[in-house]
mmCIF file of C-alpha atoms in Angstrom:
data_model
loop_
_atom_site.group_PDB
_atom_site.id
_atom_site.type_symbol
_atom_site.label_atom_id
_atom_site.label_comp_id
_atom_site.label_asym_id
_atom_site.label_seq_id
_atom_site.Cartn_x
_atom_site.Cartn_y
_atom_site.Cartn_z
ATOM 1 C CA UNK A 10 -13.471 -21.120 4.365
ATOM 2 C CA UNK A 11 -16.428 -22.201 1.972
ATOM 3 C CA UNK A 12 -16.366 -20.900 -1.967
ATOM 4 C CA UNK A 13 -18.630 -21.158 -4.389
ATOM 5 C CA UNK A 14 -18.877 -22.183 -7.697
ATOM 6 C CA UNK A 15 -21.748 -21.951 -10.780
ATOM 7 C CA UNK A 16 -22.790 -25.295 -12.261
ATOM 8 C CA UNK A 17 -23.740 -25.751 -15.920
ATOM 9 C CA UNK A 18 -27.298 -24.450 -15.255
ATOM 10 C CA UNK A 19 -25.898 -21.161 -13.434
ATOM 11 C CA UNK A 20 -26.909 -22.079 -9.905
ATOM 12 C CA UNK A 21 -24.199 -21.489 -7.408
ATOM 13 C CA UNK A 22 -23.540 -23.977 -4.735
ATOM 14 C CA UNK A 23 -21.426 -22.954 -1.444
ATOM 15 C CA UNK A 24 -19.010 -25.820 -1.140
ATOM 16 C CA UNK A 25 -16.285 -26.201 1.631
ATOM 17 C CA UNK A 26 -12.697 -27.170 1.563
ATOM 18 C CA UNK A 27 -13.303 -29.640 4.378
ATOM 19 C CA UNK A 28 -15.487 -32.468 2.668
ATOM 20 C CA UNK A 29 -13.314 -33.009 0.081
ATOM 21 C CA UNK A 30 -15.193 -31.445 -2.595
ATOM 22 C CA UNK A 31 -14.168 -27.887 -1.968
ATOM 23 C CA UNK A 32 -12.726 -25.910 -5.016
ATOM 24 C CA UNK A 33 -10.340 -22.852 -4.870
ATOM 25 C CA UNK A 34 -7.523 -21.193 -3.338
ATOM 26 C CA UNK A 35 -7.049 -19.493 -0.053
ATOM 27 C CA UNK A 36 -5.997 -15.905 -0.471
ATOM 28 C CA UNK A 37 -2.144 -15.438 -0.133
ATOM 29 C CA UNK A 38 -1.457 -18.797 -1.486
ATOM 30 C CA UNK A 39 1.765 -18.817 -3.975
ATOM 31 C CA UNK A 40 -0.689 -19.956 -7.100
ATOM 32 C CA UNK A 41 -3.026 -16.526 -6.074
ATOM 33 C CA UNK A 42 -0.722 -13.961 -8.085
ATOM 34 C CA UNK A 43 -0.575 -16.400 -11.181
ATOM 35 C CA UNK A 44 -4.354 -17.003 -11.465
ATOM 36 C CA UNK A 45 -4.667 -13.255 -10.939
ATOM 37 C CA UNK A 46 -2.285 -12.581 -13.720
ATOM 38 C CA UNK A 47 -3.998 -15.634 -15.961
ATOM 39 C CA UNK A 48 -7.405 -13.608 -16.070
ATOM 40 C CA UNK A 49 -6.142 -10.318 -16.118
ATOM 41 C CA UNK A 50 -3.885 -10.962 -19.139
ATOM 42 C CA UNK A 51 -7.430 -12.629 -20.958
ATOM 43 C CA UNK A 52 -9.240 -9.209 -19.476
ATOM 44 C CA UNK A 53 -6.469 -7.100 -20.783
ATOM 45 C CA UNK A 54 -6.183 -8.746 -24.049
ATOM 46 C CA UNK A 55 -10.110 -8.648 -24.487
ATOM 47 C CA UNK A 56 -10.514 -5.333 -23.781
ATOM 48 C CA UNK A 57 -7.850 -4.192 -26.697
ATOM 49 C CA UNK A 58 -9.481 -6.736 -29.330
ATOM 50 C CA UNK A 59 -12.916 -5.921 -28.273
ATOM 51 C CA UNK A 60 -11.739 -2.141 -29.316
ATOM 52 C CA UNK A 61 -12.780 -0.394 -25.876
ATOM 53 C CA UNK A 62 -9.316 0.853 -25.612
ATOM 54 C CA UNK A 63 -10.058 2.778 -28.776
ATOM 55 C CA UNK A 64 -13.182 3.482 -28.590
ATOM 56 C CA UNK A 65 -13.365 5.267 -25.404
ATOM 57 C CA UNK A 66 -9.330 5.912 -25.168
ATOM 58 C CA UNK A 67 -9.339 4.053 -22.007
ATOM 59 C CA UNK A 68 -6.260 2.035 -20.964
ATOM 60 C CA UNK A 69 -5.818 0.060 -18.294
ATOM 61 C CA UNK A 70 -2.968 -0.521 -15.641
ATOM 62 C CA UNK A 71 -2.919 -3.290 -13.360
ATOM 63 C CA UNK A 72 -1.123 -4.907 -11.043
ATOM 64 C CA UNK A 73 -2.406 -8.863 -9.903
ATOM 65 C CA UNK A 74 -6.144 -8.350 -9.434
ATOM 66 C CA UNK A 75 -6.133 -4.569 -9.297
ATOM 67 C CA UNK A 76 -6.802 -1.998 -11.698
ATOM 68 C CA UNK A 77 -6.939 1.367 -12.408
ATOM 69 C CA UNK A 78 -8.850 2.153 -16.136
ATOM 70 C CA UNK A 79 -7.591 5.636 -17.125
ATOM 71 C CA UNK A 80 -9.935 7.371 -19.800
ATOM 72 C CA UNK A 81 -11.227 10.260 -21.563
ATOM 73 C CA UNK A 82 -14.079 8.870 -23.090
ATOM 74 C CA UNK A 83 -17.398 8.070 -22.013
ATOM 75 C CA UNK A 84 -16.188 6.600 -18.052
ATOM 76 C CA UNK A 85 -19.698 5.051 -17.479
ATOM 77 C CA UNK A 86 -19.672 3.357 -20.712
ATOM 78 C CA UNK A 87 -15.977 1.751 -19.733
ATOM 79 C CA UNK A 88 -17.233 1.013 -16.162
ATOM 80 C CA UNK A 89 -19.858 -1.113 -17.525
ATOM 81 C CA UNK A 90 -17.947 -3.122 -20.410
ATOM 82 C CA UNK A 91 -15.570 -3.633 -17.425
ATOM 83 C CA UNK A 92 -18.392 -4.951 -15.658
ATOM 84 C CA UNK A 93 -19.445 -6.934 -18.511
ATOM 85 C CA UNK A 94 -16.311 -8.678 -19.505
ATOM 86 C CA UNK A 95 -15.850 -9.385 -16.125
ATOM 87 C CA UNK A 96 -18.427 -11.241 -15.641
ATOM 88 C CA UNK A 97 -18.125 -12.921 -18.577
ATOM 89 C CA UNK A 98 -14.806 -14.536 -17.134
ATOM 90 C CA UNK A 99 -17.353 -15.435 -14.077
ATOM 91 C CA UNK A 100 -14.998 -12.909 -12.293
ATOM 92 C CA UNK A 101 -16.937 -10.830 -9.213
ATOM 93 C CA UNK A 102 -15.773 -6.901 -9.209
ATOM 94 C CA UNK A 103 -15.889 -5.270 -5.690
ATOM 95 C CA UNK A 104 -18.237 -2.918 -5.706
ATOM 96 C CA UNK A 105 -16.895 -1.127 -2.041
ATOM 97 C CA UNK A 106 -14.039 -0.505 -4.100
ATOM 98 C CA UNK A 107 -14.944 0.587 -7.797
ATOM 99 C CA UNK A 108 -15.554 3.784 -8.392
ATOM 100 C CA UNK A 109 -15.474 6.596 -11.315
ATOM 101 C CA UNK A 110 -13.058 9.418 -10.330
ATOM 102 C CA UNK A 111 -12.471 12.453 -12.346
ATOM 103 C CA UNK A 112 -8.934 13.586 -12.036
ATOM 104 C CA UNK A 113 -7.395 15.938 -10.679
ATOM 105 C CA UNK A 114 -10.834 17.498 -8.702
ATOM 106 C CA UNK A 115 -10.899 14.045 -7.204
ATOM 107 C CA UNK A 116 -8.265 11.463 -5.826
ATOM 108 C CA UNK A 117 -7.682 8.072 -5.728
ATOM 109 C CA UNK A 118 -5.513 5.295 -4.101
ATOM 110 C CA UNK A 119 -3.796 2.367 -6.141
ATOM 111 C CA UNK A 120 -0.928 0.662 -5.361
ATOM 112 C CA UNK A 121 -0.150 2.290 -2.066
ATOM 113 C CA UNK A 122 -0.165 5.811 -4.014
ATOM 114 C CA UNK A 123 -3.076 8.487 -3.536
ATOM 115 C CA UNK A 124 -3.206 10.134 -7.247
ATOM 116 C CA UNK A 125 -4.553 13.812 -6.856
ATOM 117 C CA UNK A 126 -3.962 17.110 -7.562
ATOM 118 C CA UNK A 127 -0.516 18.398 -5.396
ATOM 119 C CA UNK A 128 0.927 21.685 -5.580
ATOM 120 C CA UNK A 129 4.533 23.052 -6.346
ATOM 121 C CA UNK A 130 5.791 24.152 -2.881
ATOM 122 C CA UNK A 131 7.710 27.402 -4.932
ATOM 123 C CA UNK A 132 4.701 28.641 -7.218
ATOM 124 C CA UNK A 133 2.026 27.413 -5.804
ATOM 125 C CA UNK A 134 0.901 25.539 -9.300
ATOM 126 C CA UNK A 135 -1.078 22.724 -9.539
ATOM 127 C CA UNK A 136 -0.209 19.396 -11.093
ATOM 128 C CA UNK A 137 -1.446 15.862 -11.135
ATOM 129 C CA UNK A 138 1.041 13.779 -8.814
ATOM 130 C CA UNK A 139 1.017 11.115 -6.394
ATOM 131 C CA UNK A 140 2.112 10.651 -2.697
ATOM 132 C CA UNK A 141 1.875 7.558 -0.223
ATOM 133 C CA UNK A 142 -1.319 7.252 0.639
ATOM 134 C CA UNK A 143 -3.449 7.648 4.393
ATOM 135 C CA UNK A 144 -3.766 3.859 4.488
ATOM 136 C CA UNK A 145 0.076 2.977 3.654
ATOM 137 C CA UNK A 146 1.105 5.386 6.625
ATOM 138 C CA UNK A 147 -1.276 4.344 9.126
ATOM 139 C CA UNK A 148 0.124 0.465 8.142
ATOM 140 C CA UNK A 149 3.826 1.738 8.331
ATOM 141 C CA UNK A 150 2.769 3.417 11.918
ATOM 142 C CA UNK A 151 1.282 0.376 13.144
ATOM 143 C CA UNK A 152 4.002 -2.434 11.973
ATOM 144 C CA UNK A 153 6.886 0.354 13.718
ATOM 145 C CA UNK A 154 4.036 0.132 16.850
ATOM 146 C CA UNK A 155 4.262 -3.500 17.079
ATOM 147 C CA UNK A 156 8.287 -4.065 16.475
ATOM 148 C CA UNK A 157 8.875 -1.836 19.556
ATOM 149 C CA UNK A 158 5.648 -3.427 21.852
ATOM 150 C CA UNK A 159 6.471 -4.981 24.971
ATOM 151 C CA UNK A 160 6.645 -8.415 23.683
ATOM 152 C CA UNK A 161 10.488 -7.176 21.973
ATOM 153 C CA UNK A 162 12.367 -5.744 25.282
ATOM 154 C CA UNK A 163 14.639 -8.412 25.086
ATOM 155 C CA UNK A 164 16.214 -7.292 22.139
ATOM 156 C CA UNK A 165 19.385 -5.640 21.502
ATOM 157 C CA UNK A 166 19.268 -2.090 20.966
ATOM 158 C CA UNK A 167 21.093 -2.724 17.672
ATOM 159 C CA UNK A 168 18.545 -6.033 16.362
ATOM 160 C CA UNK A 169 15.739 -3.050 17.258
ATOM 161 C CA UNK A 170 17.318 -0.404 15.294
ATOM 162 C CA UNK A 171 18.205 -2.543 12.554
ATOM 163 C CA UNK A 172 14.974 -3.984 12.466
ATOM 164 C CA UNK A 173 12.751 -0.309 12.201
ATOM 165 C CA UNK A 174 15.611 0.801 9.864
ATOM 166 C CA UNK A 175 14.751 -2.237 7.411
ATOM 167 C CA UNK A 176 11.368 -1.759 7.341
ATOM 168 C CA UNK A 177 11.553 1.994 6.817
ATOM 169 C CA UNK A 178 13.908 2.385 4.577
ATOM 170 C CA UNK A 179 12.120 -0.521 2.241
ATOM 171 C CA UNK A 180 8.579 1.463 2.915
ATOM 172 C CA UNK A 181 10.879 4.433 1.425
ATOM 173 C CA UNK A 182 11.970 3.146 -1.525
ATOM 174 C CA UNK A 183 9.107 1.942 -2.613
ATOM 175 C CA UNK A 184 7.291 5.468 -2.164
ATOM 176 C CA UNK A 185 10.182 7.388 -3.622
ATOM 177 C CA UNK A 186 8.795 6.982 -7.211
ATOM 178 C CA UNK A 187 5.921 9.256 -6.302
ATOM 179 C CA UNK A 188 5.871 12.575 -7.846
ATOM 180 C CA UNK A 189 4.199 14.721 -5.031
ATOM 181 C CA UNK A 190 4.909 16.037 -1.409
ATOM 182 C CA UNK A 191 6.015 13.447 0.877
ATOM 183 C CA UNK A 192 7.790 16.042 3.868
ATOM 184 C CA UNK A 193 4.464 15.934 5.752
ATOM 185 C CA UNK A 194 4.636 11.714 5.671
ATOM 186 C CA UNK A 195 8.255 11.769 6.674
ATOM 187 C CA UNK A 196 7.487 13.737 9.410
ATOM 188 C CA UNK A 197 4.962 12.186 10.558
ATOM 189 C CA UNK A 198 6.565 8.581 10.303
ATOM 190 C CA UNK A 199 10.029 9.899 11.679
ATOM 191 C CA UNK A 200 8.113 11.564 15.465
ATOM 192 C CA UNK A 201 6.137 8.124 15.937
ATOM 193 C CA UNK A 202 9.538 6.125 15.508
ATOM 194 C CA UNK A 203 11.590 8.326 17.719
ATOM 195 C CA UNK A 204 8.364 8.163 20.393
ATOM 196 C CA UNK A 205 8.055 4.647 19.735
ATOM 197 C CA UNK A 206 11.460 3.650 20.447
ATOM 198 C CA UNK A 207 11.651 5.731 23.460
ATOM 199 C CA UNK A 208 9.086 4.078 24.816
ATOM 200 C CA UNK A 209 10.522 0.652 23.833
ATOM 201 C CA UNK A 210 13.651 1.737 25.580
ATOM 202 C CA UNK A 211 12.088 2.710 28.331
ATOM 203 C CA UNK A 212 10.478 -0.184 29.241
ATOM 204 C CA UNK A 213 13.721 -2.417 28.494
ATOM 205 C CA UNK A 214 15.709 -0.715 30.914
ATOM 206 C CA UNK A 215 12.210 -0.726 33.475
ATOM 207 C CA UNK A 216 12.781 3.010 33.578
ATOM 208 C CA UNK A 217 9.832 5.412 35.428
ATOM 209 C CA UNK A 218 10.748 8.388 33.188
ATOM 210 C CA UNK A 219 12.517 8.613 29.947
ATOM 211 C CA UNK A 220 14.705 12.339 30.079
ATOM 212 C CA UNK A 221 14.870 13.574 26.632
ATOM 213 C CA UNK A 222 17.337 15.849 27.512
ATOM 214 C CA UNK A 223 19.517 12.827 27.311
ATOM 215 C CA UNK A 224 18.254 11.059 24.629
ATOM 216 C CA UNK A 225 16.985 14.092 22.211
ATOM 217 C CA UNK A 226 16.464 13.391 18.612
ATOM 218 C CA UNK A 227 19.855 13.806 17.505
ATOM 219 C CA UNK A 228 21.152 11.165 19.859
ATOM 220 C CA UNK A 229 18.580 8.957 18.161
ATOM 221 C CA UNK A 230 19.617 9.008 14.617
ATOM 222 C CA UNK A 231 23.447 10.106 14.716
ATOM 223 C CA UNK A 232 24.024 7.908 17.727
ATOM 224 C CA UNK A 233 22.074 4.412 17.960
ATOM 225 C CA UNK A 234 21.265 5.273 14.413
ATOM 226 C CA UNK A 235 17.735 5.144 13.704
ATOM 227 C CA UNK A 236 16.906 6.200 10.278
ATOM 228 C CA UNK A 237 15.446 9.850 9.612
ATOM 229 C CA UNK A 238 13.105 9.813 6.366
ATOM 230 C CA UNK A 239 13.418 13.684 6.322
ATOM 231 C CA UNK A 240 17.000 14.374 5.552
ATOM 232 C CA UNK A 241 17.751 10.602 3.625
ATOM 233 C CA UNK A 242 18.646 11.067 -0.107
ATOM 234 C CA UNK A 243 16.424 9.316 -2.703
ATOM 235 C CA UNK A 244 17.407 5.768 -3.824
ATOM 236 C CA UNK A 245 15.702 4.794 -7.003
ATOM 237 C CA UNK A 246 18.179 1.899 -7.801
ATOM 238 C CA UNK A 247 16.232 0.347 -4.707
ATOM 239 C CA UNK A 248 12.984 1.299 -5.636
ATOM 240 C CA UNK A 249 10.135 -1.556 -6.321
ATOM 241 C CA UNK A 250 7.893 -0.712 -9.360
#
C-alpha cells in the first residue's frame, strides 16, 4: 500500500513499498503499538511541559494511538493545541473521528466503552457511567455469526461450545469494568448465541426443523453448556484494563 512522506522542503511524495524505496509500516505490524506509544509518550510529555494540562485542566488518557482529552477548560482551545502539537510531530489526526463532546448531555465511545449519562435502575438517578458500546456488540454478534456458519459443521459439539464460550466469556471480562447497565447487552448477546447455535446444530445433523421443545434454553446452557452472560458472576481478576 503506498505512504507518504514530507521532504526537507515540505512537499509530500507518495512512495510505495514495492520499488524498494517505500517507507513505513503496515498497520497491525508488531513495531505499530511501539511507534504509537513512542509519539504518544513525546505528545503526552509535551502537552504537560507546554502547561496545557494546567492551563485548561485538560488531561489526557490514551491507549496506543487513541485518545480521549478530558477537560473543563476552554475544549476548543485544547482541540486546537492538540491539533497543533500534532502536527508538529508530522502526526495526521482523523478528523471522522475527533470530536468535542460535553459530558454527560452527550456520549462517546473509547476503548470499546460508550461514556454517557446511565441511570440507577432503583432511583432512577443519573450518573456518568460507561457500558459496551453499539459497535463492540455488533462485532461480538458477528464473530459468534461466523464460528457457527456452515463452513464449522464438522465440529464437535463440545470444540463449538468451547469455542463461543472462549470468546464470550473474554468479551465479558473485558466489559465488566464498566460502571453502567449491561442486562440489555447480555441479553441481547445471550438470544443470538442460543439462535446461532441452533442453527449451527441444525445444519450439522442436516435437520429440516429444529424442535425447541427439545432443545429449549435451559438444555443449552445447563446441558451442552453454552455460557449465559445474564446470570454469570463478575470476574475482575480476569478483566483486561
Amino acid at each position: 500500500m503506498p505512504v507518504k512522506e514530507i521532504d526537507s522542503r515540505g512537499r509530500k511524495h507518495r512512495i510505495s513499498r514495492d520499488n524498494g524505496e517505500g517507507c513505513g509500516s503496515p498497520q497491525g505490524s508488531p513495531i505499530s503499538p511501539l511507534l504509537s506509544n513512542i509519539y504518544m509518550r513525546r505528545f503526552v510529555l509535551g502537552w504537560k511541559v507546554l502547561g496545557h494540562q494546567r492551563r485548561l485542566d485538560a488531561h489526557i488518557v490514551n491507549y496506543a494511538d487513541d485518545l480521549v482529552i478530558c477537560c473543563r477548560g476552554d475544549a476548543q482551545e485544547a482541540l486546537a493545541a492538540m491539533r497543533d502539537m500534532m502536527g508538529k510531530l508530522k502526526l495526521t489526526v482523523n478528523e471522522t473521528k475527533t470530536r468535542i463532546c460535553r459530558a454527560p448531555q452527550e456520549s462517546f465511545d473509547f476503548l470499546g466503552y460508550t461514556f454517557g449519562r446511565c441511570y440507577l435502575p432503583r432511583t432512577g438517578n443519573a450518573y456518568l457511567g460507561t457500558y459496551p458500546s453499539r459497535k463492540a456488540v455488533r462485532k461480538l454478534l458477528r464473530e459468534v455469526s461466523e464460528m457457527t456458519s456452515r463452513s464449522w459443521t464438522f465440529l464437535s459439539v463440545e470444540q463449538v461450545v468451547n469455542g463461543i464460550n472462549d470468546k464470550v466469556r473474554g468479551w465479558a471480562n473485558y466489559f465488566c469494568l464498566g460502571l453502567g447497565p449491561v442486562d440489555k447487552c447480555y441479553r441481547a448477546i445471550d438470544a443470538h448465541v442460543r439462535y446461532r447455535f441452533r442453527q449451527w446444530f441444525k445444519r450439522k445433523h442436516k435437520m429440516q426443523c429444529l424442535e425447541l421443545s427439545r432443545y429449549p434454553d435451559d438444555y443449552l446452557h445447563e446441558v451442552l453448556g453454552l455460557v449465559r452472560l445474564k446470570s454469570r458472576p463478575l470476574d475482575y481478576s480476569c478483566a483486561r484494563a
